[in-house]
Amino acid sequence: MTYEVVRHNLPLFDEEGRSAATDDDAGRDRHYLPDLPEEDPYAAGHRTCAGCGPAIQYRWVLKAAGEDSVLAGPTGCMYVANSTYLCTPYTVPWAHTPIASGGSFTSGMAAGYEAMIRKGRYPGPYPNIIVMAGDGSASDIGLGPMSGALYRNHDALFICYDNECYANTGIQTSPTTPYAGMTTFTPFGKAIPEGKKLPPKNLAKMMAEGHPHCYVATTTVGYPVDLMNKTRKGLNHVGAAFLHCYTPCQKGWVYQTSMTVEIGRRVVEAGLFPVWEYDPENREYRYFHPPVQRPVTDYLAMQGRFGHMLPEHIAHLQRGANQNWQDIGMDVPAHLRAGEDPAHHKRLAEETYSMPLNRGVGA
Ligand SMILES: Cc1ncc(C[n+]2csc(CCOP(=O)(O)OP(=O)(O)O)c2C)c(N)n1
Ligand code: SF4
Ligand SMILES: [Mg+2]
């Protein structure tokens, strides 16, 4: 006898109602101030750094997913820092996987639950199956298995928490480390004054273009309701879904601890991390148009990892940001266009910017 596989359908949070309730003339609260669910499957008492972006992401994702969730965590900060001395903050089943195997392990969980329910060996409903892999895992060491899982369309949510470095082993560069981002493997010096020379890998677009049957989206910890809604949409999608979430790393990026969420918005407002969602049914992208457009210096100056940047490096990043604005269908204001010229800039450490009290050390 074959049993039916019954799936959850999680309701979305109401963004519009909340934005109307907040009186922010710049509209920056559009995705902010959510009424969070009471349940907390990522409980207090974890051991990540204060202000850790990935920990904030874990908490909101699990609040959105709820208690009927099973998780996998490939090696990285969110495994090592969270599961020392046989203690974890997870109140739901959670398993560590080798760094390369997040995709294959999660495929196995999804196939296993589906088979057990069909055979009547597990009562169901089908749980929310989630893997949260770091950028080193999802975009580099474990990219193949992750892509394989999406290609085979296993019914699970595959998340990359992107702190733009191999954080747990001492802040080494990863494929998503941005141009000029200093890491222990991309120090700046006389030969390479910008630190990192390569642009970041566009992981989310790779996943969407390469697996057009999957739900794919980008988001940041700057937009909690957006993050939680995309978590729920990814879980509601029957088949594989991929979420790329930008998550600042306080230790590796050297910024003031309380600024994690602010940086998560500024990266979008500076045009450096477009927020979008890919709809597999109509094969189209929907881009979020932020109500504020900032010069890249408003973002860079908050972080010590960019403190060495020279005028030509800032101009180079502004050119990339302006290209992003155009790609998502927004105009480039004149002052941002002017920022493409190195003569418009000073060294980053000497540039004025909009939040001087929260300057990153050395920036
Ligand atoms: C095959 C393999 N290579 C290297 C390592 C060492 N290692 C452990 S954690 C880690 C960093 C992972 O980076 P990321 O996936 O971005 O997660 P983060 O630490 O940033 O949270 C590395 C390289 C490993 N565990 N396995
Ligand atoms: S090093 Fe970065 S990612 Fe790791 S726990 Fe600290 S803040 Fe979080
Ligand atoms: Mg990382």
XYZ file of N, CA, C and O in Angstrom, residues 28 164 178-179 199-200 202 205 218 220 223 246 262-276 287-300 303 306 314-333 335-337 340:
268
model
N 12.377 52.786 4.621
C 13.355 51.735 4.895
C 12.782 50.638 5.785
O 13.371 49.593 5.941
N 30.892 35.744 3.306
C 31.913 36.193 2.356
C 33.337 35.816 2.756
O 34.284 36.534 2.441
N 34.168 39.807 -1.592
C 34.080 40.853 -2.621
C 35.447 41.379 -3.042
O 36.439 41.205 -2.318
N 35.461 42.035 -4.183
C 36.654 42.751 -4.636
C 37.126 43.675 -3.506
O 36.315 44.352 -2.871
N 36.381 39.568 -8.669
C 35.012 39.879 -8.235
C 34.385 38.634 -7.601
O 34.864 37.523 -7.821
N 33.316 38.795 -6.830
C 32.691 37.615 -6.208
C 31.949 36.753 -7.228
O 31.440 37.256 -8.223
N 28.883 34.879 -8.653
C 27.444 35.148 -8.515
C 26.709 33.812 -8.321
O 26.132 33.245 -9.253
N 22.719 33.555 -9.014
C 22.361 33.539 -10.449
C 22.779 32.208 -11.081
O 22.065 31.673 -11.950
N 17.460 35.722 -3.326
C 18.513 36.295 -2.484
C 17.842 37.158 -1.412
O 16.745 37.689 -1.619
N 18.868 39.291 2.730
C 19.924 39.619 3.703
C 19.303 39.690 5.102
O 18.074 39.796 5.236
N 16.665 42.454 6.226
C 15.233 42.436 5.874
C 14.580 41.174 6.463
O 14.329 40.206 5.744
N 22.791 37.011 2.604
C 23.971 37.801 2.973
C 23.970 37.982 4.493
O 22.997 38.504 5.065
N 22.024 46.747 10.076
C 22.210 47.959 9.260
C 23.083 47.661 8.032
O 22.765 48.067 6.906
N 24.160 46.923 8.227
C 25.039 46.574 7.104
C 24.280 45.686 6.115
O 24.444 45.802 4.896
N 23.400 44.845 6.647
C 22.583 43.980 5.790
C 21.629 44.756 4.900
O 21.169 44.246 3.876
N 21.299 45.987 5.286
C 20.479 46.829 4.406
C 21.359 47.689 3.508
O 21.056 47.912 2.355
N 22.456 48.179 4.091
C 23.302 49.092 3.306
C 23.921 48.413 2.095
O 24.161 49.040 1.078
N 24.207 47.131 2.196
C 24.803 46.446 1.041
C 23.826 46.462 -0.138
O 24.221 46.550 -1.297
N 22.523 46.450 0.181
C 21.491 46.497 -0.863
C 21.346 47.937 -1.350
O 21.281 48.209 -2.550
N 21.340 48.874 -0.417
C 21.158 50.289 -0.775
C 22.379 50.858 -1.507
O 22.281 51.881 -2.172
N 23.524 50.182 -1.380
C 24.724 50.607 -2.109
C 24.808 49.921 -3.473
O 25.756 50.136 -4.224
N 23.843 49.068 -3.769
C 23.827 48.412 -5.087
C 24.798 47.253 -5.200
O 25.103 46.800 -6.299
N 25.291 46.759 -4.055
C 26.312 45.715 -4.123
C 25.747 44.305 -3.928
O 26.447 43.319 -4.163
N 24.503 44.195 -3.489
C 23.897 42.858 -3.324
C 22.416 42.957 -3.714
O 21.550 43.211 -2.872
N 22.106 42.778 -4.994
C 20.699 42.866 -5.411
C 19.846 41.776 -4.754
O 20.257 40.624 -4.664
N 18.677 42.206 -4.267
C 17.731 41.279 -3.646
C 16.649 40.950 -4.668
O 16.028 41.843 -5.230
N 16.458 39.671 -4.921
C 15.511 39.279 -5.962
C 14.970 37.894 -5.664
O 15.434 37.184 -4.755
N 12.897 41.840 -9.025
C 13.940 42.552 -8.282
C 13.331 43.515 -7.269
O 12.356 44.198 -7.570
N 13.926 43.548 -6.089
C 13.540 44.527 -5.069
C 14.246 45.841 -5.402
O 15.474 45.862 -5.580
N 13.490 46.936 -5.476
C 14.079 48.253 -5.731
C 14.130 49.021 -4.413
O 13.094 49.510 -3.951
N 15.289 49.109 -3.772
C 15.329 49.793 -2.467
C 14.995 51.269 -2.610
O 15.346 51.887 -3.623
N 14.328 51.830 -1.612
C 13.934 53.242 -1.704
C 15.095 54.203 -1.502
O 14.953 55.400 -1.735
N 16.241 53.697 -1.037
C 17.414 54.555 -0.825
C 18.536 54.026 -1.709
O 18.766 52.823 -1.762
N 19.228 54.915 -2.423
C 20.414 54.535 -3.202
C 21.608 55.306 -2.651
O 21.604 56.546 -2.665
N 22.593 54.599 -2.155
C 23.736 55.226 -1.484
C 25.018 55.055 -2.289
O 25.161 54.074 -3.013
N 26.001 55.948 -2.057
C 27.334 55.670 -2.603
C 27.941 54.455 -1.891
O 27.609 54.193 -0.724
N 28.804 53.717 -2.567
C 29.367 52.510 -1.944
C 30.141 52.844 -0.671
O 30.249 52.003 0.233
N 30.669 54.078 -0.571
C 31.438 54.446 0.626
C 30.577 54.389 1.891
O 31.084 54.127 2.978
N 29.259 54.607 1.763
C 28.360 54.529 2.929
C 28.344 53.115 3.510
O 27.970 52.897 4.662
N 28.695 52.160 2.693
C 28.734 50.757 3.116
C 30.157 50.363 3.521
O 30.383 49.811 4.596
N 31.123 50.737 2.673
C 32.509 50.288 2.879
C 33.106 50.832 4.169
O 33.814 50.123 4.894
N 33.350 49.093 7.650
C 34.029 47.808 7.831
C 35.554 47.919 7.680
O 36.053 48.376 6.667
N 37.821 46.836 4.554
C 38.005 47.670 3.360
C 38.901 48.883 3.629
O 39.066 49.743 2.767
N 37.775 52.289 -4.925
C 36.393 52.700 -4.600
C 35.634 52.978 -5.900
O 34.487 52.545 -6.071
N 36.308 53.674 -6.840
C 35.667 53.984 -8.123
C 35.309 52.689 -8.862
O 34.243 52.578 -9.482
N 36.187 51.704 -8.789
C 35.944 50.415 -9.455
C 34.676 49.760 -8.882
O 33.820 49.263 -9.624
N 34.554 49.779 -7.553
C 33.357 49.167 -6.935
C 32.099 49.957 -7.272
O 31.026 49.384 -7.455
N 32.232 51.299 -7.346
C 31.048 52.106 -7.685
C 30.590 51.801 -9.111
O 29.385 51.748 -9.386
N 31.542 51.564 -10.019
C 31.162 51.196 -11.402
C 30.368 49.887 -11.387
O 29.358 49.745 -12.069
N 30.819 48.921 -10.592
C 30.103 47.634 -10.506
C 28.712 47.811 -9.915
O 27.726 47.228 -10.384
N 28.613 48.663 -8.877
C 27.309 48.913 -8.248
C 26.364 49.567 -9.253
O 25.188 49.201 -9.358
N 26.888 50.530 -10.017
C 26.039 51.219 -11.003
C 25.553 50.250 -12.073
O 24.413 50.342 -12.538
N 26.417 49.319 -12.437
C 25.998 48.295 -13.405
C 24.860 47.453 -12.801
O 23.872 47.140 -13.470
N 24.988 47.134 -11.512
C 23.921 46.378 -10.839
C 22.606 47.147 -10.847
O 21.542 46.569 -11.057
N 22.678 48.467 -10.569
C 21.433 49.269 -10.581
C 20.752 49.142 -11.922
O 19.539 48.962 -12.014
N 21.555 49.260 -12.989
C 20.968 49.168 -14.330
C 20.398 47.772 -14.576
O 19.320 47.619 -15.143
N 21.136 46.761 -14.140
C 20.685 45.376 -14.373
C 19.342 45.089 -13.704
O 18.565 44.263 -14.183
N 19.077 45.757 -12.566
C 17.803 45.484 -11.891
C 16.733 46.502 -12.290
O 15.664 46.569 -11.687
N 17.042 47.311 -13.301
C 16.029 48.217 -13.862
C 15.887 49.524 -13.116
O 14.820 50.135 -13.140
N 16.959 49.980 -12.442
C 16.888 51.278 -11.743
C 17.821 52.289 -12.403
O 18.863 51.925 -12.951
N 17.452 53.569 -12.316
C 18.304 54.627 -12.849
C 19.507 54.819 -11.939
O 19.438 54.550 -10.731
N 20.588 55.330 -12.504
C 21.769 55.643 -11.706
C 21.793 57.152 -11.484
O 21.978 57.921 -12.438
N 21.587 57.616 -10.234
C 21.597 59.067 -9.982
C 22.966 59.669 -10.312
O 23.992 58.965 -10.267
N 25.037 61.616 -8.759
C 26.151 61.578 -7.788
C 26.802 60.195 -7.736
O 27.987 60.059 -7.441
N 26.033 59.143 -8.049
C 26.634 57.800 -8.085
C 27.431 57.614 -9.378
O 28.471 56.958 -9.396
N 26.942 58.200 -10.452
C 27.691 58.150 -11.717
C 29.028 58.872 -11.532
O 30.078 58.392 -11.961
N 32.177 57.088 -10.242
C 32.948 56.143 -11.067
C 34.344 56.679 -11.378
O 35.203 55.955 -11.860
